[in-house]
Short mmCIF file of C-alpha atoms in Angstrom, two decimals:
data_model
loop_
_atom_site.label_atom_id
_atom_site.label_comp_id
_atom_site.label_asym_id
_atom_site.label_seq_id
_atom_site.Cartn_x
_atom_site.Cartn_y
_atom_site.Cartn_z
CA GLU A 1 -63.44 -39.54 -29.62
CA ALA A 2 -61.59 -38.50 -26.46
CA GLY A 3 -58.23 -40.15 -26.00
CA VAL A 4 -56.54 -41.63 -22.95
CA ALA A 5 -56.15 -38.90 -20.34
CA GLN A 6 -53.26 -38.84 -17.89
CA SER A 7 -52.27 -36.46 -15.14
CA PRO A 8 -50.12 -34.85 -14.04
CA ARG A 9 -48.04 -34.21 -17.13
CA TYR A 10 -44.85 -33.68 -15.15
CA LYS A 11 -43.88 -34.41 -11.56
CA ILE A 12 -40.67 -33.69 -9.67
CA ILE A 13 -40.20 -35.20 -6.24
CA GLU A 14 -37.39 -36.03 -3.87
CA LYS A 15 -36.39 -39.62 -3.19
CA ARG A 16 -38.40 -41.34 -0.45
CA GLN A 17 -41.43 -39.16 -1.21
CA SER A 18 -44.69 -40.58 -2.52
CA VAL A 19 -46.33 -39.87 -5.85
CA ALA A 20 -49.53 -40.88 -7.62
CA PHE A 21 -50.49 -40.87 -11.28
CA TRP A 22 -54.00 -40.94 -12.69
CA CYS A 23 -55.33 -42.40 -15.92
CA ASN A 24 -58.75 -42.20 -17.54
CA PRO A 25 -58.96 -44.66 -20.46
CA ILE A 26 -61.11 -44.33 -23.54
CA SER A 27 -64.75 -44.94 -22.68
CA GLY A 28 -65.68 -48.57 -23.07
CA HIS A 29 -62.13 -49.89 -23.09
CA ALA A 30 -61.95 -52.91 -20.81
CA THR A 31 -58.18 -53.32 -20.79
CA LEU A 32 -55.85 -50.80 -19.18
CA TYR A 33 -52.07 -50.92 -19.07
CA TRP A 34 -49.44 -49.01 -17.11
CA TYR A 35 -45.99 -48.88 -18.69
CA GLN A 36 -42.70 -47.49 -17.40
CA GLN A 37 -40.37 -46.02 -20.02
CA ILE A 38 -36.87 -45.17 -18.90
CA LEU A 39 -34.97 -42.76 -21.13
CA GLY A 40 -33.54 -44.54 -24.15
CA GLN A 41 -35.52 -47.72 -23.61
CA GLY A 42 -38.80 -49.13 -24.86
CA PRO A 43 -41.85 -49.17 -22.56
CA LYS A 44 -41.96 -51.93 -19.95
CA LEU A 45 -45.30 -53.26 -18.75
CA LEU A 46 -45.90 -52.69 -15.05
CA ILE A 47 -49.48 -53.87 -14.72
CA GLN A 48 -52.42 -54.83 -16.91
CA PHE A 49 -56.06 -54.65 -15.83
CA GLN A 50 -59.03 -56.33 -17.46
CA ASN A 51 -61.98 -54.31 -16.15
CA ASN A 52 -61.09 -54.00 -12.43
CA GLY A 53 -59.13 -57.25 -12.19
CA VAL A 54 -55.35 -57.62 -12.50
CA VAL A 55 -54.25 -59.76 -15.47
CA ASP A 56 -50.48 -59.31 -15.18
CA ASP A 57 -48.42 -57.53 -12.53
CA SER A 58 -45.34 -59.72 -12.76
CA GLN A 59 -43.01 -56.78 -13.42
CA LEU A 60 -44.50 -54.43 -10.84
CA PRO A 61 -42.09 -53.77 -7.93
CA LYS A 62 -44.74 -54.50 -5.35
CA ASP A 63 -42.67 -53.35 -2.39
CA ARG A 64 -43.08 -49.76 -3.55
CA PHE A 65 -45.51 -49.67 -6.48
CA SER A 66 -49.26 -50.19 -6.25
CA ALA A 67 -52.08 -49.71 -8.71
CA GLU A 68 -55.82 -49.95 -8.62
CA ARG A 69 -58.67 -49.60 -11.05
CA LEU A 70 -61.82 -49.02 -9.09
CA LYS A 71 -65.08 -49.74 -10.90
CA GLY A 72 -63.12 -50.81 -13.97
CA VAL A 73 -62.70 -47.29 -15.35
CA ASP A 74 -60.09 -44.83 -13.98
CA SER A 75 -56.82 -46.11 -12.60
CA THR A 76 -54.16 -44.78 -10.26
CA LEU A 77 -50.54 -45.85 -10.00
CA LYS A 78 -48.67 -45.02 -6.80
CA ILE A 79 -45.03 -45.13 -5.84
CA GLN A 80 -44.18 -45.08 -2.13
CA PRO A 81 -41.37 -44.41 -1.40
CA ALA A 82 -39.78 -43.27 -4.66
CA LYS A 83 -36.19 -44.07 -5.62
CA LEU A 84 -33.87 -42.29 -8.04
CA GLU A 85 -34.20 -45.15 -10.52
CA ASP A 86 -37.96 -44.58 -10.74
CA SER A 87 -37.30 -41.50 -12.89
CA ALA A 88 -39.10 -42.31 -16.12
CA VAL A 89 -42.17 -41.61 -18.21
CA TYR A 90 -45.20 -43.51 -16.96
CA LEU A 91 -47.55 -44.32 -19.81
CA CYS A 92 -51.13 -45.45 -19.57
CA ALA A 93 -52.74 -47.27 -22.48
CA SER A 94 -56.10 -48.85 -23.10
CA SER A 95 -57.74 -51.18 -25.56
CA LEU A 96 -61.21 -52.60 -26.10
CA GLY A 97 -60.06 -56.09 -25.11
CA GLN A 98 -56.87 -58.02 -24.65
CA HIS A 99 -56.73 -60.04 -27.82
CA GLU A 100 -53.96 -59.89 -30.39
CA GLY A 101 -56.08 -57.90 -32.80
CA GLU A 102 -56.72 -55.05 -30.42
CA LYS A 103 -55.21 -51.66 -31.14
CA LEU A 104 -53.61 -49.85 -28.21
CA PHE A 105 -54.27 -46.20 -27.46
CA PHE A 106 -51.70 -44.38 -25.35
CA GLY A 107 -51.94 -41.34 -23.13
CA SER A 108 -49.34 -38.57 -23.22
CA GLY A 109 -47.60 -39.96 -20.17
CA THR A 110 -46.41 -38.55 -16.88
CA GLN A 111 -42.75 -37.63 -16.77
CA LEU A 112 -41.42 -38.30 -13.27
CA SER A 113 -38.11 -36.94 -12.03
CA VAL A 114 -36.86 -38.21 -8.67
CA LEU A 115 -34.12 -36.03 -7.20
CA LYS B 1 -30.32 -59.63 -25.49
CA ASN B 2 -33.62 -57.90 -26.13
CA GLU B 3 -36.29 -60.19 -27.51
CA VAL B 4 -37.26 -57.53 -30.03
CA GLU B 5 -34.35 -55.97 -31.89
CA GLN B 6 -34.61 -52.80 -33.90
CA SER B 7 -32.12 -51.27 -36.31
CA PRO B 8 -30.77 -48.76 -36.69
CA GLN B 9 -30.91 -47.22 -33.23
CA ASN B 10 -30.50 -43.75 -34.65
CA LEU B 11 -31.18 -42.49 -38.14
CA THR B 12 -30.77 -39.10 -39.76
CA ALA B 13 -32.10 -38.23 -43.18
CA GLN B 14 -32.61 -35.31 -45.52
CA GLU B 15 -36.13 -34.29 -46.36
CA GLY B 16 -37.46 -36.38 -49.24
CA GLU B 17 -35.35 -39.46 -48.57
CA PHE B 18 -36.80 -42.97 -48.42
CA ILE B 19 -36.40 -44.42 -44.93
CA THR B 20 -36.42 -48.01 -43.69
CA ILE B 21 -36.52 -49.13 -40.07
CA ASN B 22 -36.14 -52.81 -39.25
CA CYS B 23 -37.49 -55.02 -36.50
CA SER B 24 -36.63 -58.65 -35.80
CA TYR B 25 -37.95 -60.97 -33.13
CA SER B 26 -37.10 -64.40 -31.84
CA VAL B 27 -40.24 -66.56 -31.57
CA GLY B 28 -43.63 -66.94 -33.19
CA ILE B 29 -45.91 -63.97 -32.85
CA SER B 30 -49.62 -63.32 -33.20
CA ALA B 31 -49.28 -59.64 -34.08
CA LEU B 32 -46.72 -56.87 -34.52
CA HIS B 33 -47.28 -53.18 -33.83
CA TRP B 34 -45.42 -50.17 -35.15
CA LEU B 35 -45.72 -47.15 -32.86
CA GLN B 36 -44.58 -43.55 -33.19
CA GLN B 37 -43.43 -41.58 -30.16
CA HIS B 38 -42.89 -37.84 -30.40
CA PRO B 39 -40.78 -35.83 -27.95
CA GLY B 40 -42.86 -35.36 -24.81
CA GLY B 41 -43.91 -38.97 -24.59
CA GLY B 42 -47.15 -39.36 -26.57
CA ILE B 43 -47.33 -42.66 -28.45
CA VAL B 44 -49.46 -43.21 -31.51
CA SER B 45 -50.21 -46.61 -32.98
CA LEU B 46 -49.30 -46.62 -36.68
CA PHE B 47 -49.91 -50.21 -37.73
CA MET B 48 -50.93 -53.55 -36.35
CA LEU B 49 -50.16 -56.45 -38.67
CA SER B 50 -49.87 -60.20 -38.56
CA SER B 51 -49.01 -60.87 -42.21
CA GLY B 52 -48.24 -59.17 -45.50
CA LYS B 53 -48.18 -55.44 -45.92
CA LYS B 54 -50.13 -52.36 -44.87
CA LYS B 55 -49.99 -48.82 -46.22
CA HIS B 56 -51.19 -45.55 -44.76
CA GLY B 57 -50.25 -42.39 -46.58
CA ARG B 58 -46.47 -42.26 -46.85
CA LEU B 59 -45.99 -45.11 -44.39
CA ILE B 60 -45.68 -48.75 -45.38
CA ALA B 61 -45.26 -51.68 -43.00
CA THR B 62 -44.31 -55.18 -44.07
CA ILE B 63 -43.85 -58.39 -42.17
CA ASN B 64 -42.19 -61.70 -43.08
CA ILE B 65 -43.42 -64.31 -40.64
CA GLN B 66 -40.94 -67.00 -41.80
CA GLU B 67 -37.96 -64.70 -41.34
CA LYS B 68 -39.38 -63.13 -38.12
CA HIS B 69 -38.76 -59.67 -39.50
CA SER B 70 -40.73 -56.51 -40.13
CA SER B 71 -39.88 -53.23 -41.80
CA LEU B 72 -41.37 -49.77 -41.58
CA HIS B 73 -40.82 -47.59 -44.64
CA ILE B 74 -41.37 -43.86 -44.94
CA THR B 75 -41.50 -42.43 -48.45
CA ALA B 76 -40.72 -38.78 -49.18
CA SER B 77 -39.68 -38.15 -45.56
CA HIS B 78 -40.49 -34.84 -43.92
CA PRO B 79 -39.15 -33.09 -40.79
CA ARG B 80 -42.47 -33.77 -39.05
CA ASP B 81 -41.67 -37.49 -39.32
CA SER B 82 -38.91 -36.93 -36.76
CA ALA B 83 -39.79 -39.17 -33.81
CA VAL B 84 -38.92 -42.46 -32.17
CA TYR B 85 -40.40 -45.46 -33.96
CA ILE B 86 -41.06 -48.47 -31.76
CA CYS B 87 -41.76 -52.04 -32.78
CA ALA B 88 -43.78 -54.18 -30.35
CA VAL B 89 -44.85 -57.81 -30.68
CA ARG B 90 -47.48 -60.02 -29.14
CA TYR B 91 -46.02 -63.49 -28.84
CA ALA B 92 -48.33 -66.32 -29.86
CA ARG B 93 -47.76 -67.95 -26.49
CA TRP B 94 -48.80 -64.87 -24.46
CA THR B 95 -51.41 -63.07 -26.50
CA ASP B 96 -52.09 -60.51 -23.80
CA LYS B 97 -48.52 -59.20 -23.45
CA LEU B 98 -46.67 -56.76 -25.68
CA ILE B 99 -42.88 -56.91 -25.86
CA PHE B 100 -41.34 -53.62 -26.98
CA GLY B 101 -38.17 -52.90 -28.89
CA THR B 102 -35.95 -50.04 -27.73
CA GLY B 103 -36.96 -47.83 -30.63
CA THR B 104 -35.31 -46.10 -33.58
CA ARG B 105 -34.76 -42.38 -33.24
CA LEU B 106 -35.35 -40.68 -36.60
CA GLN B 107 -34.38 -37.11 -37.39
CA VAL B 108 -35.32 -35.66 -40.75
CA PHE B 109 -33.60 -32.39 -41.67
CA PRO B 110 -35.00 -29.86 -44.15
#
């Protein structure tokens, strides 16, 4: 079974530039999550999709971050413009549903460095 | 104060030692996850439990709902167990949201 695919693996940009991350969840998984993990901290949920609808984006800095999941499959997360404090690993995860019994599958993440 | 507390933050061990990592949380939960994160970012789900105990190979996870506490044990530790171990809970009130601990960094030396 193919896992959660993310790209790029690494990205280095200067502050005020734009960047986009891509995630392809496991086939058939309805729920997709984007997490931000700053060095030394646990992952923080940015946005959760159920199919192509947003379930929770309460911690997404909407002035600069945006995400979409067209057709309920792949998803992109964009930062425009980037700030130094956005340097982190951006993790995508998926699960079959959103119930408490669902196991999460994580991608390898995109490590973003903002200079 | 983080809603999910893990201890210790850092742990070093010699190969073969028995290891325990602890996780405590503040309110009622519907499920607790133990995750393993290797250098480079990839996260693997080890266990999902809501009561009792689960075992997979050399890994054992227990949870005490009354005490709001879970432990992850590694028997006969090996250098390849070196990773960050993260506890995450789904609160009963918000079943669609995971709250993560800050992780325990484990290094096992040969």
